[in-house]
Tab-separated table of C-alpha atoms and ligand atoms in Angstrom:
chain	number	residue	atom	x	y	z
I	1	UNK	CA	0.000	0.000	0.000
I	2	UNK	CA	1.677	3.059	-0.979
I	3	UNK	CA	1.368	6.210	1.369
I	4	UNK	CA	-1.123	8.065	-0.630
I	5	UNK	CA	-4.063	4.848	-0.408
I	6	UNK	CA	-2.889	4.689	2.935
I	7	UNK	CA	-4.032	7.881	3.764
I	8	UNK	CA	-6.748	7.708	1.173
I	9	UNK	CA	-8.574	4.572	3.541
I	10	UNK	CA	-7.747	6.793	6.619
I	11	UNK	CA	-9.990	9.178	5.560
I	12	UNK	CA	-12.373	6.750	3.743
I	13	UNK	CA	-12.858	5.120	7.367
I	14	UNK	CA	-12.930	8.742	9.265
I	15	UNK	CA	-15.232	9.902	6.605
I	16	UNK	CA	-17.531	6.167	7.386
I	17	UNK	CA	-17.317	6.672	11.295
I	18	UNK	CA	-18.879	9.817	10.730
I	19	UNK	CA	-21.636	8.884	8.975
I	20	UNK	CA	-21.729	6.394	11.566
I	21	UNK	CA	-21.845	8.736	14.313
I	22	UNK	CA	-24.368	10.995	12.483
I	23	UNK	CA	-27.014	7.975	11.842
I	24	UNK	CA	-26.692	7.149	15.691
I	25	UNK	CA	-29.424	9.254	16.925
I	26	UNK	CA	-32.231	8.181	15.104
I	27	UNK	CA	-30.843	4.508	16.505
I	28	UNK	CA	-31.179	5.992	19.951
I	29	UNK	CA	-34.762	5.929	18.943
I	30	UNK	CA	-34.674	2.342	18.633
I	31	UNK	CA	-37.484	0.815	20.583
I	32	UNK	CA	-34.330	-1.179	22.938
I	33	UNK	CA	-32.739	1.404	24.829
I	34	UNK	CA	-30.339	-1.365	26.438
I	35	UNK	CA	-28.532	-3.775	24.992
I	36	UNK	CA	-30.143	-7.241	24.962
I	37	UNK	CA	-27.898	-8.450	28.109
I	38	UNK	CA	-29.180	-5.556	30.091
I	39	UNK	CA	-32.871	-6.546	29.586
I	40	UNK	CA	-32.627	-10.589	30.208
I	41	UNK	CA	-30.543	-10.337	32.740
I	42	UNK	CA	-32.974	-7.399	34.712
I	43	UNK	CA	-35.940	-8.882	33.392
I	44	UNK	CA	-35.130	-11.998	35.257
I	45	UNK	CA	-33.563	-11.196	38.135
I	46	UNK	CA	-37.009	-9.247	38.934
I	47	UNK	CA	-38.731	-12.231	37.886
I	48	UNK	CA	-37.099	-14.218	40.287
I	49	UNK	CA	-37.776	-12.277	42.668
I	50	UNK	CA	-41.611	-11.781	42.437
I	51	UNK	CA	-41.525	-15.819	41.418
I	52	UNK	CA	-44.133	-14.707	38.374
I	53	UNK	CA	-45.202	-17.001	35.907
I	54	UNK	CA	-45.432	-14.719	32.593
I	55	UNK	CA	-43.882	-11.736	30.961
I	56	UNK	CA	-45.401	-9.098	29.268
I	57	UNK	CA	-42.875	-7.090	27.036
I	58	UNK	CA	-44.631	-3.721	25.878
I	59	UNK	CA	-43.158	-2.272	23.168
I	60	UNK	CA	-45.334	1.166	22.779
I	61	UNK	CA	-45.351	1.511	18.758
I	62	UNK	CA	-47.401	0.392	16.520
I	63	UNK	CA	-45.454	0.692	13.231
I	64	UNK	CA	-43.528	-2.093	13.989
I	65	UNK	CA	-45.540	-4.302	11.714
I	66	UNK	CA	-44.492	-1.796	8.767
I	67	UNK	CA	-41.016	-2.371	7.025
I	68	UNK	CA	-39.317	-0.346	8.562
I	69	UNK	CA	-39.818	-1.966	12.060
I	70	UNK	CA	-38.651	-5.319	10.952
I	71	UNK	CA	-35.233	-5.216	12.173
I	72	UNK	CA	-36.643	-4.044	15.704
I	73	UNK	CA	-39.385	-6.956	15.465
I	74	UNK	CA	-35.946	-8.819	14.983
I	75	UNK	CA	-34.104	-7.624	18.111
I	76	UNK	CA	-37.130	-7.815	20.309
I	77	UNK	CA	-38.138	-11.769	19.301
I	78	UNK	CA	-34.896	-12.475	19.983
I	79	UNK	CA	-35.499	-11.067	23.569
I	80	UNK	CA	-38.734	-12.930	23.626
I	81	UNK	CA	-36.392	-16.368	22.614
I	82	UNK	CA	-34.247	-16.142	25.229
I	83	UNK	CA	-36.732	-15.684	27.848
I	84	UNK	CA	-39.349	-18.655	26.489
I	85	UNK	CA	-36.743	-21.021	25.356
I	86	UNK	CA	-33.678	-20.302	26.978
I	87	UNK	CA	-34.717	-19.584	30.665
I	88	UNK	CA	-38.117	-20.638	30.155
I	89	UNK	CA	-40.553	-18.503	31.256
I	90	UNK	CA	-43.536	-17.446	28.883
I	91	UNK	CA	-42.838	-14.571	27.552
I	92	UNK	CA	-45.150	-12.078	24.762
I	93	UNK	CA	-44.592	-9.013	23.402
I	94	UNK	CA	-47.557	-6.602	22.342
I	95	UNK	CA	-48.211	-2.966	22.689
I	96	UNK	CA	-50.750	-1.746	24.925
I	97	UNK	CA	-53.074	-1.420	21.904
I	98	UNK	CA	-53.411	-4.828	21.128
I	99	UNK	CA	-53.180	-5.689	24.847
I	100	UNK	CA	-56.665	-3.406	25.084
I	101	UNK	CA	-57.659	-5.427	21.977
I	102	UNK	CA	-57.096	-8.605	22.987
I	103	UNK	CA	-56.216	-9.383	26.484
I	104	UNK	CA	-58.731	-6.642	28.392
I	105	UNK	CA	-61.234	-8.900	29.981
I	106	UNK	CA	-58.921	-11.485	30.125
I	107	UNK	CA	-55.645	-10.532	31.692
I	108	UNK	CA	-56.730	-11.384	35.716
I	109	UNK	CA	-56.297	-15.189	34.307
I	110	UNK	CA	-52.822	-14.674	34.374
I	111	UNK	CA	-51.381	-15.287	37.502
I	112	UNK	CA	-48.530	-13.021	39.043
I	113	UNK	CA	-47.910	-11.652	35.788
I	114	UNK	CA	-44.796	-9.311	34.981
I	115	UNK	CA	-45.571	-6.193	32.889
I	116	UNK	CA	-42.120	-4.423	31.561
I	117	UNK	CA	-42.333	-1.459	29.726
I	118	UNK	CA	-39.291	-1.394	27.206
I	119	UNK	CA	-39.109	2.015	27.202
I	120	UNK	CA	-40.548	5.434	27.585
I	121	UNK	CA	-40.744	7.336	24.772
I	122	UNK	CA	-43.836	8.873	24.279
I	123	UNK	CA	-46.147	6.689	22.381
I	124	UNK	CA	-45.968	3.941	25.237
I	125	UNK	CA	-46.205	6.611	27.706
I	126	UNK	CA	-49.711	7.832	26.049
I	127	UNK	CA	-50.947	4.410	25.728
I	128	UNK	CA	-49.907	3.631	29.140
I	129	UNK	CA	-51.669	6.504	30.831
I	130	UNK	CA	-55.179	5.129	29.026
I	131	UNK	CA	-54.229	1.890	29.941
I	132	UNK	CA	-54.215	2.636	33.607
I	133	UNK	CA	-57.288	4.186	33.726
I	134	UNK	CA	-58.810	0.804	33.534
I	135	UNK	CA	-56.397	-1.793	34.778
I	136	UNK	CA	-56.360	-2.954	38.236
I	137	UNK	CA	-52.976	-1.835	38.530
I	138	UNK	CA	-51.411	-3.684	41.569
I	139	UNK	CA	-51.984	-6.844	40.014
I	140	UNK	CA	-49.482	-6.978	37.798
I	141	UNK	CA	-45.541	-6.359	38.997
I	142	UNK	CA	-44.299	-3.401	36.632
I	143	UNK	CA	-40.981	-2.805	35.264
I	144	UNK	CA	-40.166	1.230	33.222
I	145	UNK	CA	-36.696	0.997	31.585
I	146	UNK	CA	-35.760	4.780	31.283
I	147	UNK	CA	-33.530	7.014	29.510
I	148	UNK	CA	-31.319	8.628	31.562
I	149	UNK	CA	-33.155	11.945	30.720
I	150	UNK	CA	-36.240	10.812	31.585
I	151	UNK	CA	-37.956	11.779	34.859
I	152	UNK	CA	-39.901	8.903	36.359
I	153	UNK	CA	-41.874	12.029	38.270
I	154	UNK	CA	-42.549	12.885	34.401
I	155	UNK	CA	-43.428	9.797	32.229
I	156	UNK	CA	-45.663	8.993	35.390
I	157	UNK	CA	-47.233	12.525	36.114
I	158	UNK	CA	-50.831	11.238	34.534
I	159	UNK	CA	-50.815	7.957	36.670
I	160	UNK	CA	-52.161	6.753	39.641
I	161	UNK	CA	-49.867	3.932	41.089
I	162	UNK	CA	-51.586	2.593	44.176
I	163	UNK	CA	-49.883	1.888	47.617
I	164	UNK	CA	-50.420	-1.654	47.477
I	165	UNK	CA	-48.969	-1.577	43.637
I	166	UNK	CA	-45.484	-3.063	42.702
I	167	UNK	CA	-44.301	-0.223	40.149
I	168	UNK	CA	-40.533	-0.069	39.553
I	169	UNK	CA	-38.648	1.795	37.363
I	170	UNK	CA	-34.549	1.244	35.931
I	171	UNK	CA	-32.147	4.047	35.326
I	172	UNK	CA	-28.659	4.016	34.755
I	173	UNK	CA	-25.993	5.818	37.328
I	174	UNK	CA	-22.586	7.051	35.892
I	175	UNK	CA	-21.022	3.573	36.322
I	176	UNK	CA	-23.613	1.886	34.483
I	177	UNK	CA	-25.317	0.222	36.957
I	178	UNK	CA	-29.376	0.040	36.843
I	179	UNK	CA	-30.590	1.411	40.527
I	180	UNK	CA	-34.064	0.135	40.376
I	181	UNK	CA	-36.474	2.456	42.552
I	182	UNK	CA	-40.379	1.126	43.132
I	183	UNK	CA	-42.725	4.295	43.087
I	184	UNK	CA	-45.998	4.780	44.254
I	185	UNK	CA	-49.042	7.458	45.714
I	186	UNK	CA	-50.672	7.251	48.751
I	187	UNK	CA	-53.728	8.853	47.389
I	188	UNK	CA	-54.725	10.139	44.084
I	189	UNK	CA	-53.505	13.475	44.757
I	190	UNK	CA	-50.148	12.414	46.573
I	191	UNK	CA	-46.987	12.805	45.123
I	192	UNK	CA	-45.434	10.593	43.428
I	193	UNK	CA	-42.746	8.550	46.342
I	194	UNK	CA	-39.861	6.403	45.646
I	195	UNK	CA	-37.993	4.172	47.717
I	196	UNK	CA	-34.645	2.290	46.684
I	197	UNK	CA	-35.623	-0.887	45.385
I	198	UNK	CA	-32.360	-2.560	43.998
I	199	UNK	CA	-29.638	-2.444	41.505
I	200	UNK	CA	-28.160	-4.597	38.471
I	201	UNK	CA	-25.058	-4.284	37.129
I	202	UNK	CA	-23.268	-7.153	34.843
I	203	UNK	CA	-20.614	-7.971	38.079
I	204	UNK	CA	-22.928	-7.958	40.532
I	205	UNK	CA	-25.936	-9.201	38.888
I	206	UNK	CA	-29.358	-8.536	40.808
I	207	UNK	CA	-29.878	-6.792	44.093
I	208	UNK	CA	-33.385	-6.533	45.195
I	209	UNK	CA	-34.881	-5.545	48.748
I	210	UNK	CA	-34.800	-7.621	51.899
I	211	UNK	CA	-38.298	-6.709	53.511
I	212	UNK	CA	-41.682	-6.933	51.939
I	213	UNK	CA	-43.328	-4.390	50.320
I	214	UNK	CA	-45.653	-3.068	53.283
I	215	UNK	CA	-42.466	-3.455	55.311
I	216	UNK	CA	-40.701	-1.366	53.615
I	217	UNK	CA	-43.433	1.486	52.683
I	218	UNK	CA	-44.117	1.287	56.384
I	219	UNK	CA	-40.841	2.331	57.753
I	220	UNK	CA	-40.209	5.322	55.981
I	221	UNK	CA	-44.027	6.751	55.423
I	222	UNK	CA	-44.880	5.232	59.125
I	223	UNK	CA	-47.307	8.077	59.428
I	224	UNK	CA	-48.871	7.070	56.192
I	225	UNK	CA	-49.646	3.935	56.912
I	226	UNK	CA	-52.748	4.999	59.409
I	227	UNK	CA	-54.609	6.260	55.867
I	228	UNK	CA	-53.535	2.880	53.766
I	229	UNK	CA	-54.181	0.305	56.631
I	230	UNK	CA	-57.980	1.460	56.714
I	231	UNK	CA	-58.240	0.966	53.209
I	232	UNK	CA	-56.645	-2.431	53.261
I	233	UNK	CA	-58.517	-3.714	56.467
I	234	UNK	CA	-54.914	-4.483	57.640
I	235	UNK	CA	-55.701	-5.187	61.405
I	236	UNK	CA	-51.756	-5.445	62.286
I	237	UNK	CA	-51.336	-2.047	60.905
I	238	UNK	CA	-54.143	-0.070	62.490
I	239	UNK	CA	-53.354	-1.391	65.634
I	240	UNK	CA	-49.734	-0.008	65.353
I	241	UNK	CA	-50.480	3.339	64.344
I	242	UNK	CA	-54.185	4.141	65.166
Q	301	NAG	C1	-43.259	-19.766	42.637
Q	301	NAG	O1	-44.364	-20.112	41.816
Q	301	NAG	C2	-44.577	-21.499	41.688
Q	301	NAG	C3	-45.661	-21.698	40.639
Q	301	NAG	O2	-46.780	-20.883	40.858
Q	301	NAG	C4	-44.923	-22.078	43.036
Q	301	NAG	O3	-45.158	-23.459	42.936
Q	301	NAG	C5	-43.756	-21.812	43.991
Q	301	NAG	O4	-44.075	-22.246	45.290
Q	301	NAG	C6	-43.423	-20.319	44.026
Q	301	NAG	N1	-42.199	-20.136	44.794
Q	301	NAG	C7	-42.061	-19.151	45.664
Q	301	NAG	C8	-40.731	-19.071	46.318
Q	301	NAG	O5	-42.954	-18.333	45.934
Q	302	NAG	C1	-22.611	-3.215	41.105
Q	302	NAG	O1	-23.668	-3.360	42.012
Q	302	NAG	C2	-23.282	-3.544	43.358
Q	302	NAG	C3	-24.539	-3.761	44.161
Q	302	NAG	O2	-25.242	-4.872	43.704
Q	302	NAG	C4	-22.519	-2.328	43.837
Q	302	NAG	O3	-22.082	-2.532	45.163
Q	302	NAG	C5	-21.315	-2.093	42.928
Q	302	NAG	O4	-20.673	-0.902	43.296
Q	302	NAG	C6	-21.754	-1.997	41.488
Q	302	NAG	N1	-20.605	-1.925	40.620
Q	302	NAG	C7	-20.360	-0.849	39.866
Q	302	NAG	C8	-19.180	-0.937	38.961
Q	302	NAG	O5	-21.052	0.139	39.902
């Protein structure tokens, strides 16, 4: 190679990486905002932990059927095949239309049922909001993968998420590790309250809480709990604080 094509495929590859760079953010807007590893490995260290017996994956768009989506239909069945074949736990994916479609009446026959929403742009956040309008929403265990711009205060400013609901949501610190938080109201016009649920990272694997959920609410809202344990005719509970 003589010094002139050398420099020639220098600046053929700069010139390439470029491009590269410059296509990047409309792959940002890929409906996986982690890479596959990051999911399955979250996804079912959750799962273990709530022992549930399905997975819902929402995806939020509903172009993916059109051309264009194919490649993401590609890189989300292939999170679908690791979960149902590989680890083996039944695992769907759908967007929250279909799920309105086809699963409304329905979806109470699935027992202990893991909802994960893959991410939070704003088409799954819009469908999500009219989704929990209707949906019993502490029967399902919920998992929000966020961007790290994303305010969890923000994607969930339109929606109620009960005391007695299981609503966590995954966010990457500066080292790359996923500190999972659950969030929840104590009324409909509470604020929206987060406790420290866990954290995932690839050496440590999954971290989640020691104590039970009312355990845990109840030592840091104690004074709370007076308002909650009426509505949940939890006798311990009154007793304590009434
Ligand atoms: C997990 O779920 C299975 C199937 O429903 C059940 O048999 C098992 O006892 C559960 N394990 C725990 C630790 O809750
Ligand atoms: C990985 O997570 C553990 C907790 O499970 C934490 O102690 C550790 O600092 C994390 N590692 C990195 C590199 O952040």
């Amino acid at each position: 190679m003589t010094n002139f094509q050398f420099h020639t495929t220098l600046l053929l590859l700069c010139v390439s990486s470029c491009v590269y760079l410059d296509i990047l953010p409309v792959e940002t807007e890929s409906i996986l905002i982690r890479p596959y590893y990051v999911y399955k490995n979250l996804i079912k260290g959750v799962h273990d932990y709530f022992n549930n017996t399905c997975i819902i994956l929402f995806h939020g768009s509903s172009k993916l059927i059109e051309d264009e989506g194919l490649q993401e239909m590609d890189g989300l069945l292939t999170l679908q095949t690791q979960f149902s074949k590989y680890l083996h736990i039944r695992t769907v994916i759908m967007d929250f239309h279909m799920f309105k479609n086809r699963v409304e009446k329905t979806y109470h026959h699935i027992k202990r049922p893991l909802f994960v929403l893959l991410n939070d742009f704003k088409e799954i956040r819009e469908q999500f909001v009219s989704v929990s309008k209707w949906i019993t929403m502490a029967y399902p265990t919920w998992l929000l993968f966020l961007r790290d711009e994303t305010r969890f205060e923000e994607f969930l400013s339109d929606v109620y998420v009960p005391f007695d609901c299981v609503f966590m949501v995954a966010q990457r610190d500066s080292q790359g590790t996923e500190i999972i938080q659950d969030v929840y109201r104590i009324g409909k016009e509470d604020y929206l309250r987060s406790m420290m649920f866990g954290m995932w990272n690839s050496s440590h694997g999954f971290q989640g809480p020691l104590l039970g959920l009312y355990q845990r609410r109840h030592d840091l809202h104690g004074h709370n709990i007076r308002v909650v344990a009426i509505n949940l005719h939890q006798p311990l509970l009154q007793i304590d604080k009434s």
